[in-house]
Coordinates of C-alpha atoms in Angstrom, one line a residue:
Chain A
M1 CA 173.9 176.1 58.0
K2 CA 171.6 176.4 61.0
A3 CA 171.5 172.6 61.4
L4 CA 175.3 172.5 61.4
G5 CA 175.4 175.2 64.0
V6 CA 172.9 173.3 66.2
L7 CA 174.9 170.1 65.9
V8 CA 178.1 172.0 66.9
A9 CA 176.3 173.6 69.8
I10 CA 175.0 170.3 71.0
A11 CA 178.4 168.6 70.6
L12 CA 180.1 171.4 72.6
S13 CA 177.4 171.4 75.3
L14 CA 177.8 167.7 75.7
A15 CA 181.5 167.9 75.9
L16 CA 181.2 170.7 78.4
Q17 CA 178.6 168.8 80.4
T18 CA 180.7 165.7 80.6
T19 CA 183.6 167.8 81.8
L20 CA 181.5 169.6 84.4
S21 CA 180.1 166.3 85.7
R22 CA 183.4 165.9 87.5
F23 CA 182.5 168.8 89.7
V24 CA 179.5 167.1 91.1
V25 CA 178.5 168.5 94.4
G26 CA 176.2 166.4 96.6
G27 CA 175.2 164.0 93.8
S28 CA 173.7 166.6 91.5
V29 CA 174.9 168.8 88.8
A30 CA 174.0 172.5 89.3
V31 CA 174.0 173.3 85.6
D32 CA 172.7 171.2 82.6
V33 CA 174.6 172.8 79.8
V34 CA 172.9 170.5 77.2
L35 CA 169.5 171.7 78.3
V36 CA 170.8 175.3 78.1
A37 CA 171.9 174.6 74.5
V38 CA 168.5 173.1 73.6
I39 CA 166.5 176.1 75.0
A40 CA 168.9 178.5 73.3
T41 CA 168.5 176.7 70.0
A42 CA 164.7 176.7 70.4
L43 CA 164.6 180.4 71.1
T44 CA 166.9 181.1 68.2
I45 CA 165.4 178.8 65.5
G46 CA 161.9 177.9 66.7
P47 CA 159.9 174.9 67.9
V48 CA 160.9 172.4 65.2
G49 CA 164.6 173.1 65.6
G50 CA 164.2 173.1 69.4
M51 CA 162.5 169.8 69.6
L52 CA 164.9 168.1 67.1
A53 CA 167.8 169.5 69.1
G54 CA 166.2 168.3 72.3
T55 CA 165.7 164.9 70.9
A56 CA 169.2 164.5 69.6
A57 CA 170.9 166.0 72.6
G58 CA 168.7 164.1 75.1
L59 CA 169.2 160.8 73.4
I60 CA 173.0 161.2 73.3
Q61 CA 173.0 162.4 76.9
D62 CA 170.9 159.4 77.9
A63 CA 173.2 157.1 75.9
L64 CA 176.2 158.5 77.7
S65 CA 174.7 158.1 81.0
S66 CA 173.6 154.8 82.6
G67 CA 169.9 155.6 82.7
V68 CA 167.1 154.6 80.5
I69 CA 167.6 155.9 76.9
G70 CA 164.7 158.2 76.0
I71 CA 163.7 159.7 79.3
G72 CA 166.1 162.6 79.0
G73 CA 165.4 162.8 75.2
L74 CA 161.6 163.0 75.9
A75 CA 162.1 165.7 78.5
K76 CA 164.4 167.8 76.3
T77 CA 162.1 167.3 73.3
I78 CA 159.1 168.7 75.2
V79 CA 161.2 171.6 76.6
G80 CA 162.7 172.4 73.2
F81 CA 159.2 172.4 71.5
L82 CA 157.6 174.5 74.2
A83 CA 160.5 177.0 74.4
G84 CA 160.5 177.4 70.6
A85 CA 156.8 177.8 70.5
F86 CA 156.9 180.4 73.3
G87 CA 159.8 182.2 71.6
Q88 CA 157.8 182.5 68.4
Q89 CA 154.8 183.9 70.2
F90 CA 156.5 186.4 72.4
I91 CA 159.5 188.8 72.2
V92 CA 162.2 187.2 74.3
T93 CA 165.2 189.3 73.4
A94 CA 165.5 190.9 76.8
A95 CA 167.4 189.2 79.6
L96 CA 164.4 188.8 81.9
P97 CA 162.1 186.9 79.6
R98 CA 165.0 184.6 78.7
L99 CA 165.7 184.1 82.3
V100 CA 162.1 183.1 82.9
I101 CA 162.1 180.7 79.9
F102 CA 165.4 179.1 81.1
V103 CA 164.0 178.7 84.7
A104 CA 160.6 177.4 83.4
G105 CA 162.3 175.1 80.9
T106 CA 164.6 173.6 83.5
V107 CA 161.7 173.1 86.0
L108 CA 159.6 171.4 83.3
H109 CA 162.6 169.3 82.2
G110 CA 163.1 168.2 85.8
V111 CA 159.4 167.4 86.4
V112 CA 159.3 165.3 83.3
Y113 CA 162.6 163.6 83.9
M114 CA 162.1 162.8 87.5
G115 CA 158.4 162.2 87.1
L116 CA 159.1 159.5 84.5
Y117 CA 161.7 157.8 86.6
S118 CA 159.4 157.9 89.6
L119 CA 156.5 156.7 87.5
L120 CA 158.5 153.7 86.2
D121 CA 159.7 153.1 89.7
L122 CA 163.3 153.2 88.5
R123 CA 164.7 155.9 90.7
E124 CA 163.8 157.8 93.8
F125 CA 164.1 161.5 94.3
P126 CA 163.7 162.2 98.1
S127 CA 163.9 166.0 97.9
P128 CA 164.0 167.1 94.3
W129 CA 162.9 170.7 94.5
K130 CA 166.0 172.3 96.0
P131 CA 168.5 170.8 93.5
L132 CA 165.9 171.6 90.8
A133 CA 165.6 175.2 91.8
A134 CA 169.4 175.5 92.0
Q135 CA 169.7 174.0 88.6
A136 CA 167.1 176.3 87.2
L137 CA 168.9 179.4 88.4
G138 CA 172.2 178.0 87.2
N139 CA 170.9 177.2 83.8
A140 CA 169.3 180.6 83.6
L141 CA 172.5 182.4 84.4
V142 CA 174.6 180.3 82.1
G143 CA 172.0 180.7 79.4
I144 CA 171.8 184.5 79.6
V145 CA 175.6 184.7 79.6
A146 CA 175.9 182.3 76.7
F147 CA 173.3 184.3 74.8
G148 CA 175.2 187.5 75.5
I149 CA 178.4 186.0 74.2
I150 CA 176.8 184.5 71.1
E151 CA 175.0 187.7 70.2
S152 CA 178.1 189.8 70.8
L153 CA 180.4 187.5 68.7
P154 CA 179.5 188.9 65.3
G155 CA 180.2 192.5 66.5
M156 CA 183.5 191.6 68.1
V157 CA 184.7 189.9 64.9
E158 CA 183.7 193.0 62.8
R159 CA 185.6 195.3 65.2
R160 CA 188.7 193.2 65.1
R161 CA 188.6 193.2 61.3
A162 CA 188.2 197.0 61.3
R163 CA 191.2 197.4 63.5
R164 CA 193.4 195.2 61.3
V165 CA 192.3 197.2 58.3
R166 CA 193.3 200.5 60.0
R167 CA 196.8 199.2 60.8
Chain B
M1 CA 155.7 169.5 49.1
A2 CA 154.0 171.4 51.8
L3 CA 152.9 168.1 53.3
L4 CA 156.4 166.9 53.5
D5 CA 157.7 170.1 55.1
I6 CA 158.0 169.3 58.7
R7 CA 157.9 173.0 59.6
Q8 CA 154.3 173.0 58.5
R9 CA 153.6 169.9 60.6
T10 CA 155.1 170.9 63.9
G11 CA 152.4 169.4 66.1
W12 CA 152.6 166.1 64.2
L13 CA 156.3 166.0 64.4
F14 CA 156.2 166.7 68.1
G15 CA 153.6 164.0 68.7
A16 CA 155.7 161.5 66.6
L17 CA 158.8 162.3 68.6
V18 CA 157.0 162.0 71.9
V19 CA 155.5 158.6 70.9
S20 CA 158.9 157.5 69.7
H21 CA 160.4 158.3 73.0
I22 CA 157.7 156.6 74.9
I23 CA 158.2 153.4 72.8
L24 CA 161.9 153.6 73.3
I25 CA 161.5 154.0 77.0
S26 CA 159.0 151.2 77.1
A27 CA 161.3 148.8 75.3
Q28 CA 163.9 149.2 78.0
V29 CA 161.8 149.2 81.1
T30 CA 160.2 146.2 82.7
T31 CA 157.1 146.1 84.9
K32 CA 156.9 144.7 88.4
R33 CA 155.8 141.4 86.9
G34 CA 159.1 141.3 85.0
V35 CA 157.5 141.9 81.6
P36 CA 158.9 144.7 79.4
V37 CA 156.6 147.7 79.4
L38 CA 156.6 147.8 75.6
Q39 CA 155.6 144.2 75.4
E40 CA 152.9 144.7 78.0
V41 CA 151.5 147.9 76.4
T42 CA 151.7 146.4 73.0
F43 CA 150.0 143.2 74.2
G44 CA 147.4 145.3 76.0
V45 CA 146.7 147.5 72.9
F46 CA 146.5 144.5 70.6
A47 CA 144.4 142.6 73.0
E48 CA 141.9 145.5 72.8
L49 CA 142.1 145.5 69.0
Q50 CA 141.6 141.7 69.1
R51 CA 138.6 142.2 71.4
A52 CA 137.2 144.8 69.1
S53 CA 137.8 142.7 65.9
T54 CA 136.4 139.6 67.6
S55 CA 133.4 141.6 68.7
A56 CA 132.9 142.9 65.2
L57 CA 133.3 139.5 63.7
S58 CA 130.9 138.0 66.2
S59 CA 128.4 140.7 65.4
A60 CA 128.8 140.1 61.7
Q61 CA 128.5 136.3 62.2
E62 CA 125.5 136.7 64.4
G63 CA 123.9 139.0 61.8
W64 CA 124.7 136.6 59.1
Q65 CA 123.2 133.7 61.0
N66 CA 120.1 135.7 61.8
Y67 CA 119.8 136.5 58.2
F68 CA 120.0 132.9 57.3
A69 CA 117.6 132.0 60.1
L70 CA 115.2 134.6 58.7
Q71 CA 115.5 133.1 55.3
Q72 CA 114.7 129.7 56.7
I73 CA 111.8 131.1 58.6
R74 CA 110.5 132.7 55.4
Q75 CA 110.8 129.4 53.6
E76 CA 109.1 127.6 56.5
N77 CA 106.4 130.3 56.5
E78 CA 105.8 129.7 52.7
R79 CA 105.7 126.0 53.3
L80 CA 103.2 126.5 56.2
K81 CA 101.1 128.8 54.1
K82 CA 100.9 126.1 51.4
E83 CA 100.0 123.5 54.1
V84 CA 97.3 125.8 55.5
T85 CA 95.9 126.2 52.0
Q86 CA 95.9 122.5 51.4
L87 CA 94.4 121.8 54.8
S88 CA 91.7 124.4 54.1
V89 CA 90.9 122.7 50.8
S90 CA 90.9 119.3 52.6
L91 CA 88.6 120.7 55.3
Q92 CA 86.3 122.1 52.7
Q93 CA 86.2 118.8 50.9
E94 CA 85.5 117.0 54.2
R95 CA 82.7 119.5 54.9
T96 CA 81.3 118.9 51.4
A97 CA 81.5 115.1 51.9
A98 CA 79.8 115.4 55.3
Q99 CA 77.1 117.5 53.7
Q100 CA 76.7 114.9 51.0
T101 CA 76.5 112.2 53.6
R102 CA 73.8 114.1 55.4
T103 CA 71.9 114.6 52.2
L104 CA 72.2 110.9 51.2
Q105 CA 71.3 109.9 54.7
G106 CA 68.1 112.0 54.4
L107 CA 67.4 110.4 51.1
L108 CA 68.0 107.0 52.6
D109 CA 65.6 107.8 55.4
L110 CA 63.0 109.0 53.0
K111 CA 63.5 106.0 50.8
S112 CA 63.0 103.6 53.6
G113 CA 60.1 105.6 54.9
T114 CA 58.1 105.7 51.7
A115 CA 55.8 102.9 50.6
F116 CA 56.7 103.1 47.0
Q117 CA 59.9 102.1 45.1
T118 CA 62.3 104.9 44.5
T119 CA 65.8 105.4 43.1
A120 CA 68.3 108.0 44.2
A121 CA 69.8 110.3 41.6
T122 CA 72.4 113.1 41.7
V123 CA 71.8 116.5 40.3
I124 CA 74.4 117.0 37.5
G125 CA 73.1 120.2 35.9
S126 CA 70.5 122.8 35.7
G127 CA 68.5 124.3 32.9
A128 CA 70.1 126.6 30.3
D129 CA 67.2 129.0 30.2
P130 CA 66.2 130.6 33.5
E131 CA 62.7 131.1 32.3
F132 CA 62.3 127.3 32.4
R133 CA 63.2 125.9 35.7
T134 CA 64.7 122.4 35.2
I135 CA 67.5 120.3 36.5
T136 CA 69.4 117.3 35.0
I137 CA 69.8 114.1 37.0
D138 CA 72.3 111.3 36.4
K139 CA 69.7 108.5 36.1
G140 CA 67.7 107.7 32.9
T141 CA 65.6 105.0 31.2
Q142 CA 68.4 102.5 31.9
D143 CA 67.5 102.9 35.6
G144 CA 63.8 102.5 35.0
L145 CA 63.0 106.2 34.8
R146 CA 60.0 107.2 32.7
A147 CA 58.4 110.6 31.9
D148 CA 56.0 112.1 34.5
M149 CA 57.6 110.1 37.4
A150 CA 57.7 112.2 40.6
V151 CA 61.0 113.5 41.9
I152 CA 61.2 114.2 45.6
S153 CA 63.7 115.1 48.3
P154 CA 63.6 114.7 52.1
A155 CA 62.2 118.3 52.2
G156 CA 59.3 117.7 49.8
V157 CA 58.3 117.7 46.2
V158 CA 61.0 118.6 43.6
G159 CA 59.2 118.1 40.3
R160 CA 58.6 115.5 37.7
I161 CA 60.6 113.7 35.0
L162 CA 60.1 115.7 31.9
M163 CA 62.5 114.1 29.4
P164 CA 64.4 110.9 30.3
T165 CA 67.3 109.7 28.2
A166 CA 69.2 106.5 28.6
R167 CA 71.6 107.7 31.3
A168 CA 70.2 111.1 32.4
A169 CA 66.9 112.8 32.7
K170 CA 65.6 116.4 32.7
V171 CA 63.4 117.2 35.7
Q172 CA 60.8 120.0 35.6
L173 CA 60.8 121.7 39.0
I174 CA 57.6 122.5 40.8
I175 CA 58.5 126.2 40.5
D176 CA 58.5 126.1 36.7
R177 CA 55.7 128.2 35.3
D178 CA 54.4 125.1 33.4
A179 CA 54.5 122.8 36.4
A180 CA 51.4 121.9 38.3
A181 CA 50.4 119.5 41.2
G182 CA 47.3 118.7 43.0
V183 CA 47.5 119.7 46.6
V184 CA 45.6 120.2 49.8
I185 CA 46.1 122.5 52.7
E186 CA 47.1 120.2 55.5
R187 CA 45.2 122.0 58.2
S188 CA 41.8 122.6 56.5
R189 CA 42.0 119.9 53.9
V190 CA 41.0 122.4 51.2
G191 CA 42.2 121.3 47.8
G192 CA 43.8 123.3 45.0
L193 CA 46.3 123.3 42.3
V194 CA 49.9 124.4 42.7
S195 CA 51.8 125.9 39.7
G196 CA 54.9 127.9 39.0
I197 CA 54.9 131.6 38.5
G198 CA 56.2 133.1 35.2
S199 CA 58.6 136.0 34.9
A200 CA 55.6 138.3 34.5
D201 CA 55.5 138.5 38.3
A202 CA 59.1 139.4 38.6
L203 CA 59.3 139.6 42.4
A204 CA 57.6 136.2 43.0
F205 CA 59.6 134.7 40.1
K206 CA 62.9 135.9 41.5
A207 CA 61.9 134.8 45.0
G208 CA 61.2 131.3 43.7
L209 CA 57.6 131.3 44.9
I210 CA 54.8 129.2 43.6
Q211 CA 51.1 129.9 43.5
L212 CA 48.0 128.0 44.8
E213 CA 45.0 128.3 42.5
Y214 CA 41.4 127.3 42.5
V215 CA 40.9 127.8 46.1
P216 CA 37.3 129.1 46.8
G217 CA 37.1 132.4 48.6
S218 CA 35.1 130.8 51.4
A219 CA 37.9 128.3 52.2
D220 CA 39.8 128.5 55.5
V221 CA 43.3 129.7 54.5
K222 CA 45.9 131.1 56.8
K223 CA 49.4 132.3 56.3
G224 CA 51.8 129.6 57.4
D225 CA 49.6 126.7 56.5
R226 CA 51.4 123.7 55.1
V227 CA 50.4 122.5 51.7
V228 CA 50.9 118.8 50.7
T229 CA 50.2 116.8 47.6
S230 CA 46.7 115.4 47.2
G231 CA 47.7 112.5 44.9
L232 CA 44.9 113.5 42.6
D233 CA 47.1 114.5 39.7
G234 CA 48.4 111.0 39.0
I235 CA 52.0 112.0 39.3
Y236 CA 52.9 112.9 42.9
P237 CA 52.2 110.5 45.8
K238 CA 49.8 111.8 48.4
G239 CA 51.0 113.6 51.4
L240 CA 54.4 115.0 50.2
P241 CA 55.2 118.5 51.4
V242 CA 54.9 121.1 48.7
G243 CA 55.3 124.4 50.6
E244 CA 54.0 126.8 53.1
I245 CA 51.6 129.7 52.5
Q246 CA 53.5 132.9 52.6
S247 CA 50.7 135.3 51.5
A248 CA 47.0 134.9 50.9
E249 CA 44.6 137.5 49.7
R250 CA 41.1 137.4 48.3
V251 CA 40.7 138.7 44.8
S252 CA 37.3 138.6 43.0
G253 CA 35.9 136.0 45.4
E254 CA 38.9 133.7 45.1
W255 CA 42.0 133.3 47.1
R256 CA 45.3 134.5 45.6
I257 CA 47.8 132.4 47.5
R258 CA 51.6 132.4 47.3
L259 CA 53.7 129.5 48.6
K260 CA 57.2 129.2 49.6
P261 CA 58.4 125.8 48.3
A262 CA 59.4 123.2 50.9
V263 CA 62.5 122.4 48.9
D264 CA 65.5 124.8 48.6
F265 CA 66.2 124.4 44.9
S266 CA 69.4 126.4 45.1
S267 CA 71.2 123.7 47.2
L268 CA 69.6 120.6 45.7
E269 CA 72.3 117.9 45.2
A270 CA 70.5 114.6 45.3
V271 CA 66.9 113.5 44.8
L272 CA 64.7 110.4 44.8
V273 CA 62.7 109.4 41.8
V274 CA 59.5 107.6 42.5
L275 CA 59.5 104.7 40.1
Q276 CA 55.9 104.0 40.4
V277 CA 53.4 106.4 39.1
P278 CA 50.6 106.6 41.8
E279 CA 47.1 105.7 40.9
P280 CA 44.3 108.2 41.4
P281 CA 42.8 108.3 45.0
G282 CA 41.0 105.2 46.1
D283 CA 43.1 102.9 43.9
V284 CA 46.4 103.5 45.5
K285 CA 48.3 100.3 46.0
P286 CA 51.7 100.8 47.6
A287 CA 54.3 98.7 45.8
A288 CA 56.6 96.4 47.6
D289 CA 60.1 97.7 48.1
G290 CA 62.4 96.6 45.3
E291 CA 59.6 96.0 42.9
P292 CA 59.8 98.0 39.6

């Protein structure tokens, strides 16, 4: 059931990301929804689910892009594993710890992703830190909002059912 | 099942995924030299493996060759040891032959230097009873030997023929207790009779000494004097060395003299037999060489 939920989340995030990519500003996307989904999965399920989700999502994302297949997958696998491991060791139910994890996860993802591309001499990133910081903040905000929505969904459904029963 | 449960092997799974990604990336990326990274890395890794395996193989091969070399060295060592043994034996044989040659040369010199006819004989055995000091020589009556013929060596008097057979003869040594010879002290010309010492005087007997008897107490005798045959006994030619005075003491008005024999009987190998029994003094007629 969890696996199905993860797959759905990844599929939705990919669909959303490809849709958002049309709103590119200055050559970079401010929010990586797929990465948000991977971190959220890792925090919810754990390191194994996080890294598997990161692998799958990253590979698909790489396949859909024109880059080297595997670089995004590797970056998201590492972030998924570490976020899951961190989530297992510490209480991350509050907004601030989640924000920190989203920011740190995004920075780590960016470092790995851009580092590998630079290392292989395939792409150049003249001033990576500004867009990366913007993406980290964007991801963190989206992630916190998404977490809030997901966590409030069961309660909303219960309240609607209760209202129907009263009528 | 716990082994198969990936949740129990998170680190391994993470490592596997990372490696898989790296391989996947390497397969797509080419280096500056235009070679795929995966190919270059794979080649590099396998080259190191090949280097290691070649090194291990070379070491094993070297060890094996050294082992065989050691085996060969051991075999060669065994062969050389045998050769050394054989050479030692040969050397010993050569030394023995040289010694025999020297002995025979001495006999030849003696034979050519004496005025009487002699024949050379080889010592082929010694007496069975240590009390009686005899030797056996390889010449007998067939060679002209007769009883009481004198047996000599380059060093001096050996003894006399005691019992000749056709092809061998028993020789009574001068150190036998029943042997006797007329002698004179070379320096003082004092006469006496030399005889062997029986086992009653154990020390002198074991030392192989002989005694000089019938020497008057007034005679001039000194330790170290040479004693030679007098020719008066009718057996031994005159002037042959018998021994050297080792000790002399006066007992009851007579000299008690011990001699060290001139001949070393322990290493006697060849002797000369005087074929002519000498006449008493005054009638001595040296025989011509070759005459029986």
